Coordinates of C-alpha atoms in Angstrom, one line a residue:
M1 CA 0.1 -0.2 0.2
K2 CA 1.2 3.2 -0.9
R3 CA 0.6 5.4 2.2
K4 CA -0.4 8.5 2.6
L5 CA -0.1 10.1 6.2
A6 CA -3.7 9.4 7.8
A7 CA -4.5 12.6 8.8
A8 CA -7.9 12.1 8.5
I9 CA -8.1 9.6 11.6
G10 CA -7.6 12.7 13.7
I11 CA -5.2 10.9 16.3
A12 CA -2.1 12.4 15.8
G13 CA -2.5 14.3 19.1
M14 CA -2.6 10.8 21.1
M15 CA 0.7 11.0 23.6
V16 CA 2.9 8.2 22.8
S17 CA 5.6 6.5 25.0
I18 CA 8.1 4.6 23.1
A19 CA 10.8 4.3 26.1
A20 CA 9.1 0.6 26.2
C21 CA 9.0 -0.7 22.6
G22 CA 10.6 -3.5 23.0
D23 CA 9.3 -6.8 25.3
S24 CA 11.2 -8.1 28.3
D25 CA 11.1 -11.6 26.7
N26 CA 13.5 -12.6 24.2
K27 CA 11.0 -13.3 21.4
S28 CA 12.5 -13.7 17.7
G29 CA 10.0 -15.7 15.5
G30 CA 12.5 -16.4 13.1
S31 CA 14.6 -19.2 12.5
D32 CA 17.9 -19.7 15.2
K33 CA 19.8 -18.6 11.8
G34 CA 21.7 -15.6 13.1
A35 CA 21.1 -15.5 16.6
D36 CA 24.5 -14.7 17.8
A37 CA 24.6 -12.0 14.8
K38 CA 26.8 -8.7 15.7
E39 CA 24.9 -6.5 12.9
L40 CA 21.7 -5.9 11.3
T41 CA 20.3 -4.3 8.5
V42 CA 16.8 -2.5 8.2
W43 CA 14.9 -1.6 4.9
L44 CA 11.9 0.6 5.7
T45 CA 10.0 3.2 3.6
V46 CA 10.5 7.2 4.1
D47 CA 7.4 6.9 6.3
A48 CA 8.7 5.8 9.0
Q49 CA 11.9 8.3 8.7
N50 CA 10.0 10.9 8.3
N51 CA 6.7 10.5 10.7
W52 CA 7.8 8.3 13.4
P53 CA 11.6 7.9 13.7
E54 CA 11.4 7.7 17.4
L55 CA 9.9 4.5 17.3
V56 CA 12.8 3.1 14.9
K57 CA 15.3 4.3 17.8
A58 CA 13.3 2.8 20.5
A59 CA 13.0 -0.8 18.7
D60 CA 16.7 -0.4 18.2
A61 CA 17.5 0.5 22.2
A62 CA 15.1 -2.6 22.9
V63 CA 17.7 -5.2 20.8
K64 CA 20.6 -3.4 22.0
A65 CA 19.9 -4.1 25.4
K66 CA 19.3 -7.3 24.9
H67 CA 22.6 -7.8 22.4
P68 CA 25.4 -5.6 23.7
G69 CA 27.3 -4.2 21.0
V70 CA 24.8 -5.1 18.1
K71 CA 24.9 -2.8 15.3
I72 CA 21.8 -1.8 13.5
N73 CA 22.0 0.0 10.0
H74 CA 19.1 1.4 8.7
E75 CA 18.2 2.3 4.9
Y76 CA 15.3 4.6 3.8
Y77 CA 13.5 4.1 0.2
G78 CA 10.2 5.7 -1.5
W79 CA 7.5 3.8 -2.7
P80 CA 8.0 4.1 -6.6
D81 CA 11.5 2.5 -6.2
K82 CA 11.1 0.3 -3.8
N83 CA 11.2 -3.4 -5.2
A84 CA 13.4 -2.7 -8.2
K85 CA 16.1 -1.8 -5.3
L86 CA 14.7 -4.9 -3.4
D87 CA 14.7 -7.2 -6.4
A88 CA 18.6 -6.1 -7.3
V89 CA 19.6 -6.8 -4.1
L90 CA 18.3 -9.9 -3.3
A91 CA 20.2 -11.7 -6.3
T92 CA 23.2 -10.9 -4.5
D93 CA 24.8 -12.3 -1.1
K94 CA 24.2 -8.9 0.5
A95 CA 20.4 -9.2 1.3
P96 CA 19.1 -7.0 4.3
D97 CA 17.7 -8.4 7.2
V98 CA 14.3 -6.9 7.5
V99 CA 12.3 -5.4 4.5
E100 CA 9.2 -3.7 4.2
M101 CA 6.4 -4.5 1.8
G102 CA 2.9 -3.0 0.8
N103 CA 0.7 -6.2 1.8
T104 CA -0.3 -6.5 -2.1
E105 CA 3.5 -6.6 -2.9
M106 CA 3.9 -9.8 -0.7
L107 CA 2.8 -12.6 -2.7
G108 CA 5.1 -12.4 -5.5
Y109 CA 7.9 -13.0 -3.2
M110 CA 6.5 -15.9 -1.2
V111 CA 5.8 -17.4 -4.2
K112 CA 9.4 -17.3 -5.6
G113 CA 10.7 -18.0 -1.9
A114 CA 12.2 -14.8 -1.3
F115 CA 11.3 -14.6 2.4
A116 CA 12.0 -16.9 5.0
P117 CA 9.1 -18.6 7.1
V118 CA 8.6 -17.1 10.4
D119 CA 6.9 -18.6 13.9
A120 CA 3.5 -16.5 14.1
T121 CA 3.1 -17.6 17.4
K122 CA 6.3 -15.6 18.6
F123 CA 5.0 -12.3 17.0
D124 CA 2.9 -9.8 19.9
N125 CA -0.8 -10.2 19.1
S126 CA -0.2 -12.9 16.3
A127 CA -3.6 -14.5 17.3
G128 CA -5.7 -11.3 16.8
W129 CA -4.0 -9.9 13.4
L130 CA -6.6 -8.3 11.5
D131 CA -7.6 -10.7 9.0
G132 CA -6.8 -8.8 5.6
L133 CA -3.4 -8.2 6.9
K134 CA -3.0 -11.9 7.9
A135 CA -3.9 -12.9 4.6
S136 CA -1.1 -10.8 3.2
V137 CA 1.5 -12.5 5.0
T138 CA 0.2 -16.2 4.8
Y139 CA 0.9 -18.6 1.9
Q140 CA 0.2 -22.4 1.5
D141 CA -0.3 -22.5 5.5
K142 CA 3.2 -21.0 6.1
T143 CA 3.5 -17.3 7.8
Y144 CA 6.3 -15.2 6.3
G145 CA 6.0 -12.1 7.5
V146 CA 4.2 -10.0 10.4
P147 CA 1.7 -7.1 9.4
Y148 CA 3.2 -3.4 10.3
Y149 CA 0.1 -1.4 10.5
A150 CA -3.1 -1.3 8.1
G151 CA -5.5 1.8 6.5
G152 CA -8.9 1.3 5.7
R153 CA -11.6 2.7 3.5
V154 CA -14.4 5.1 4.7
G155 CA -17.7 6.9 3.2
N156 CA -17.0 10.4 3.5
W157 CA -19.8 13.4 2.8
R158 CA -20.5 17.4 2.8
K159 CA -22.1 17.7 5.8
D160 CA -23.6 21.4 3.9
V161 CA -24.9 19.9 0.8
A162 CA -26.1 17.0 2.8
A163 CA -28.1 19.5 4.9
S164 CA -29.4 21.7 2.0
A165 CA -31.4 18.7 0.6
G166 CA -32.7 18.0 3.8
V167 CA -30.5 15.4 5.3
K168 CA -29.0 16.1 8.6
A169 CA -27.3 12.6 9.8
T170 CA -25.1 10.3 8.1
P171 CA -26.5 6.6 6.8
K172 CA -26.6 3.7 8.8
T173 CA -28.0 1.8 6.3
Y174 CA -27.3 1.3 2.7
Q175 CA -31.5 2.0 2.2
E176 CA -30.9 5.3 4.1
L177 CA -27.5 6.2 2.2
T178 CA -29.2 5.5 -1.2
S179 CA -32.4 7.6 -0.4
D180 CA -30.3 10.5 1.0
L181 CA -27.9 10.3 -2.4
D182 CA -31.5 10.0 -4.0
K183 CA -32.3 13.7 -2.5
I184 CA -28.9 15.1 -3.3
Q185 CA -28.6 14.4 -6.7
K186 CA -32.3 16.4 -7.1
K187 CA -31.4 19.0 -5.5
E188 CA -27.8 19.6 -7.0
G189 CA -28.9 18.8 -10.3
S190 CA -27.9 16.0 -13.0
K191 CA -24.1 17.3 -13.6
F192 CA -23.2 16.9 -9.7
N193 CA -22.1 13.8 -8.7
A194 CA -24.2 12.9 -5.5
W195 CA -21.3 10.1 -5.1
Y196 CA -18.2 10.8 -7.3
Q197 CA -17.2 6.9 -7.7
P198 CA -14.6 6.3 -10.0
T199 CA -15.3 3.5 -12.7
R200 CA -12.1 1.7 -12.6
D201 CA -12.0 1.8 -8.6
W202 CA -11.6 -2.1 -8.2
Y203 CA -10.9 -2.0 -4.6
A204 CA -14.7 -0.4 -4.0
A205 CA -16.1 -2.4 -7.1
M206 CA -15.1 -6.1 -5.0
S207 CA -16.1 -4.5 -1.6
F208 CA -19.9 -4.9 -3.2
V209 CA -18.7 -8.3 -4.7
Y210 CA -17.8 -9.4 -1.4
D211 CA -20.6 -8.3 0.3
A212 CA -22.9 -10.0 -1.7
G213 CA -20.9 -13.5 -1.1
G214 CA -19.1 -13.4 -4.3
A215 CA -15.6 -13.4 -4.5
I216 CA -12.6 -12.3 -7.2
A217 CA -11.7 -16.1 -7.5
K218 CA -11.7 -19.1 -5.1
D219 CA -9.2 -21.9 -3.8
E220 CA -10.9 -25.2 -5.1
G221 CA -8.6 -27.8 -4.0
G222 CA -5.3 -26.4 -4.7
Q223 CA -6.3 -24.6 -7.9
W224 CA -7.5 -21.1 -8.3
K225 CA -10.9 -20.6 -10.5
A226 CA -12.1 -16.9 -11.5
G227 CA -15.4 -16.2 -9.7
L228 CA -16.7 -12.7 -10.9
S229 CA -19.1 -14.2 -13.2
S230 CA -20.7 -16.5 -10.2
P231 CA -24.7 -15.1 -9.2
E232 CA -23.1 -13.8 -5.9
S233 CA -20.5 -11.6 -7.9
V234 CA -22.9 -10.6 -10.6
K235 CA -25.1 -9.3 -7.8
G236 CA -22.7 -7.4 -6.3
L237 CA -21.3 -6.1 -9.6
N238 CA -24.4 -5.0 -10.8
E239 CA -24.8 -3.1 -7.4
F240 CA -22.0 -1.1 -8.4
K241 CA -23.0 -0.2 -11.8
N242 CA -26.3 1.0 -10.1
V243 CA -24.0 3.6 -8.1
V244 CA -22.2 4.7 -10.8
D245 CA -25.0 5.0 -12.9
K246 CA -27.0 7.1 -10.7
Y247 CA -24.6 9.0 -9.1
M248 CA -21.5 9.6 -10.6
H249 CA -21.9 11.9 -13.5
G250 CA -18.0 12.3 -14.4
D251 CA -15.6 10.7 -16.5
K252 CA -16.8 6.9 -16.9
T253 CA -13.0 5.7 -17.7
K254 CA -11.2 7.3 -14.8
D255 CA -9.6 5.3 -12.0
E256 CA -9.3 6.5 -8.1
S257 CA -5.6 8.1 -7.9
D258 CA -6.8 11.8 -8.0
R259 CA -10.3 11.2 -6.3
Y260 CA -9.0 13.4 -3.6
I261 CA -8.3 16.4 -6.1
V262 CA -11.6 15.8 -7.5
Y263 CA -13.4 16.0 -4.4
G264 CA -11.9 19.3 -3.6
Q265 CA -13.2 20.9 -6.9
G266 CA -16.6 21.1 -5.0
K267 CA -18.7 19.1 -7.7
S268 CA -19.3 16.0 -5.6
A269 CA -21.1 15.3 -2.7
M270 CA -19.5 12.3 -1.5
I271 CA -16.6 10.0 -1.8
F272 CA -15.4 6.1 -0.7
G273 CA -12.1 5.8 -0.2
A274 CA -8.9 5.9 2.1
A275 CA -9.4 7.6 5.3
W276 CA -7.0 10.0 4.8
E277 CA -8.8 11.3 1.2
G278 CA -11.5 13.9 2.9
A279 CA -8.8 15.5 4.9
T280 CA -6.7 15.6 2.1
S281 CA -9.3 17.1 -0.1
E282 CA -9.8 20.0 2.6
D283 CA -6.6 21.0 2.3
P284 CA -6.3 24.4 1.4
K285 CA -4.0 23.9 -1.8
N286 CA -7.0 20.8 -3.0
D287 CA -10.0 22.6 -1.8
K288 CA -11.0 24.9 -5.1
T289 CA -14.1 25.8 -2.9
G290 CA -12.9 27.2 0.5
K291 CA -15.7 25.4 2.1
L292 CA -14.5 21.9 3.1
K293 CA -12.4 22.6 6.1
G294 CA -14.7 21.2 9.1
N295 CA -17.3 20.7 6.6
L296 CA -16.5 17.0 6.1
E297 CA -17.3 13.6 7.8
N298 CA -16.1 10.2 7.5
F299 CA -18.8 7.3 8.1
V300 CA -19.0 3.9 8.1
M301 CA -20.2 2.8 4.4
P302 CA -23.5 0.3 4.8
G303 CA -23.3 -2.6 2.5
P304 CA -26.3 -3.7 0.3
S305 CA -26.7 -7.2 2.5
G306 CA -27.5 -5.0 5.5
K307 CA -24.1 -5.1 7.4
N308 CA -20.7 -2.9 7.0
L309 CA -19.6 -3.2 3.7
P310 CA -16.5 -4.9 3.5
V311 CA -13.3 -2.8 3.0
F312 CA -10.0 -3.7 1.1
L313 CA -7.2 -3.5 4.2
G314 CA -3.9 -2.0 2.4
G315 CA -0.8 -1.7 5.0
S316 CA 2.3 -2.8 5.4
D317 CA 4.6 -5.8 6.3
L318 CA 7.7 -6.5 7.5
A319 CA 9.4 -9.8 6.2
I320 CA 12.9 -11.4 6.6
P321 CA 14.3 -12.4 3.2
V322 CA 15.5 -15.9 3.1
K323 CA 19.3 -14.7 2.6
S324 CA 19.8 -12.8 5.6
K325 CA 22.7 -13.9 7.7
A326 CA 20.8 -12.7 11.0
Q327 CA 17.1 -14.0 10.7
A328 CA 16.6 -14.6 14.5
L329 CA 17.9 -11.0 15.7
A330 CA 15.8 -9.9 12.4
G331 CA 13.3 -11.4 14.2
E332 CA 13.5 -9.7 17.8
W333 CA 13.5 -6.3 16.0
I334 CA 10.4 -6.7 14.1
N335 CA 8.6 -8.0 17.6
A336 CA 10.2 -4.7 19.3
F337 CA 8.8 -2.4 16.7
T338 CA 5.6 -4.0 15.9
G339 CA 4.7 -5.2 19.5
S340 CA 2.1 -4.2 21.7
T341 CA 3.9 -1.1 22.8
G342 CA 5.0 -0.3 19.3
Q343 CA 1.4 -0.6 18.2
K344 CA 0.6 2.2 20.7
G345 CA 2.9 4.1 18.9
L346 CA 2.0 3.8 15.7
M347 CA -1.6 4.3 16.2
G348 CA -0.4 7.5 18.0
K349 CA 1.1 8.5 14.6
G350 CA -2.3 7.8 12.6
N351 CA -2.2 4.6 11.8
L352 CA -4.6 1.8 12.2
P353 CA -3.2 -1.0 14.3
N354 CA -2.3 -4.8 13.0
N355 CA -4.4 -6.5 15.6
K356 CA -8.4 -6.3 16.3
T357 CA -7.3 -5.9 20.3
D358 CA -5.9 -2.5 19.9
L359 CA -8.4 -1.6 17.1
A360 CA -11.4 -2.2 19.5
T361 CA -9.4 0.6 21.5
L362 CA -9.9 3.2 19.1
K363 CA -13.4 2.5 18.9
N364 CA -14.0 4.6 22.1
D365 CA -13.2 7.4 20.7
P366 CA -15.0 9.9 18.3
A367 CA -12.3 11.0 16.5
T368 CA -11.0 7.0 15.3
V369 CA -14.4 5.3 15.5
V370 CA -15.3 5.2 12.0
P371 CA -12.1 4.2 10.6
A372 CA -11.7 1.4 13.5
T373 CA -15.1 0.3 13.2
A374 CA -14.9 0.1 8.9
A375 CA -11.6 -1.7 9.3
E376 CA -13.1 -4.6 11.1
S377 CA -15.0 -5.8 8.3
S378 CA -12.5 -6.2 5.5
W379 CA -11.7 -8.4 2.0
F380 CA -8.1 -9.3 0.5
V381 CA -6.8 -10.5 -2.8
P382 CA -6.7 -14.1 -3.4
M383 CA -3.3 -15.6 -2.3
A384 CA -2.7 -17.5 -5.7
P385 CA 0.6 -17.6 -7.3
G386 CA -0.7 -15.6 -10.2
W387 CA -2.5 -12.9 -9.2
G388 CA 0.5 -10.5 -9.6
Q389 CA -0.3 -11.3 -13.3
V390 CA -4.0 -10.6 -13.2
E391 CA -2.7 -7.1 -11.2
K392 CA -0.5 -6.1 -13.9
A393 CA -3.1 -6.9 -17.0
Q394 CA -5.2 -4.7 -15.3
V395 CA -8.4 -7.4 -15.6
L396 CA -10.3 -5.7 -12.9
Q397 CA -10.0 -2.1 -14.0
T398 CA -10.6 -3.0 -17.5
M399 CA -14.0 -4.9 -16.5
L400 CA -15.1 -2.3 -14.8
Q401 CA -14.5 0.3 -17.4
N402 CA -16.8 -1.8 -19.5
I403 CA -19.4 -2.0 -17.5
G404 CA -19.7 1.6 -16.5
T405 CA -19.5 2.8 -19.9
G406 CA -22.0 0.5 -21.0
K407 CA -20.0 -1.1 -23.2
K408 CA -20.4 -4.7 -22.2
S409 CA -23.1 -6.1 -19.9
V410 CA -22.0 -7.0 -16.2
E411 CA -22.5 -10.4 -17.2
A412 CA -20.4 -10.5 -20.5
A413 CA -17.6 -8.0 -18.9
A414 CA -17.5 -10.7 -15.7
K415 CA -17.2 -13.7 -18.2
E416 CA -14.5 -11.8 -20.1
A417 CA -12.7 -11.3 -16.8
D418 CA -12.9 -14.9 -15.7
A419 CA -11.7 -16.1 -18.6
A420 CA -8.6 -13.8 -18.4
I421 CA -7.9 -14.6 -15.1
D422 CA -7.8 -18.2 -15.6
K423 CA -5.3 -17.9 -17.6
V424 CA -2.4 -16.7 -15.2
I425 CA -3.9 -17.0 -11.9
N426 CA -2.1 -20.6 -11.2
T427 CA 1.2 -19.3 -13.0
K428 CA 3.8 -18.7 -11.0

């Protein structure tokens, strides 16, 4: 997941204690390889360097307290060039010992055997890891990484636009949501987006698919089979098309990459996206209306099923390259960094925690209850060997654009997508 600082979660003001970031017992979670190593190299993204360097220092201190004289090196990289750099170094004998990965990036590396398996039970809160993050570090019933932090998706709308249409409270059911949007659409006119929902946004579309009981693909006896043309998936896709047809009056070929910019232009009443997007839209450099500051409100997206809409749970994981010469020490550092006290520090910086126990504490705070509640119901991409090829070919985006523009029916587009998925999803 390409992280934006989650200002929208609104908890950056929490007081964070970092002095005890490591646990007192000696958990490594990795193999015994390198238990006596004298040097450790940790690769993280610049998010940690810029936003919570004190948490990194605290993890270092915890490990050094148990291993006097150990040297810990840090390297930081940006998301765009991260994988190319990692691929190059993994081909040598100078692999780092800990690497940060976006959770959708893990699968390709696990399939290729690039990461060492770990014993999940030796890491804090592993029994309660969030489902979407746990899935991202699991391949063929083995664990190859440790969830680091998460970021979910929420509904966000303009209170002033809603109020002008006679709507005074955020919706609690899908029927309420569509009724409210119908009122807003009627009040604002046919050129206004009651819900700005980019057609190619597969994260949103698949939430409707999973809410309806469908799936992108399922594991059937060791072989993955695409499922977008199943009756359940088609039901979800039809509802997504209904949203786009009724409330989205912009370009039907767009993706979600600039949604927060479009939202800031003032011709939309609502979005469904990452929790930071609303706050980014109301930033003065993006708010072209001058009216968004303090006028946007997050809410948990209700689903047509009657339950909360399951959301794609993005985030980061930490993994240990199989070529690491300090795997045991790497496991200790990861547990110090992502353990119980470390999670409190990460939450204090605007992240969702990696586990359900800590997530539940955020529900007690009005500032964090929405993203915390939304993250409780989540879905994740198929953990199939060829999933990376599906993403690279943009199969889902193409299907959704064909549906949204009316080029193909839902059924025809779904069958075409299933055929494309089945060709590559079981290929390493």
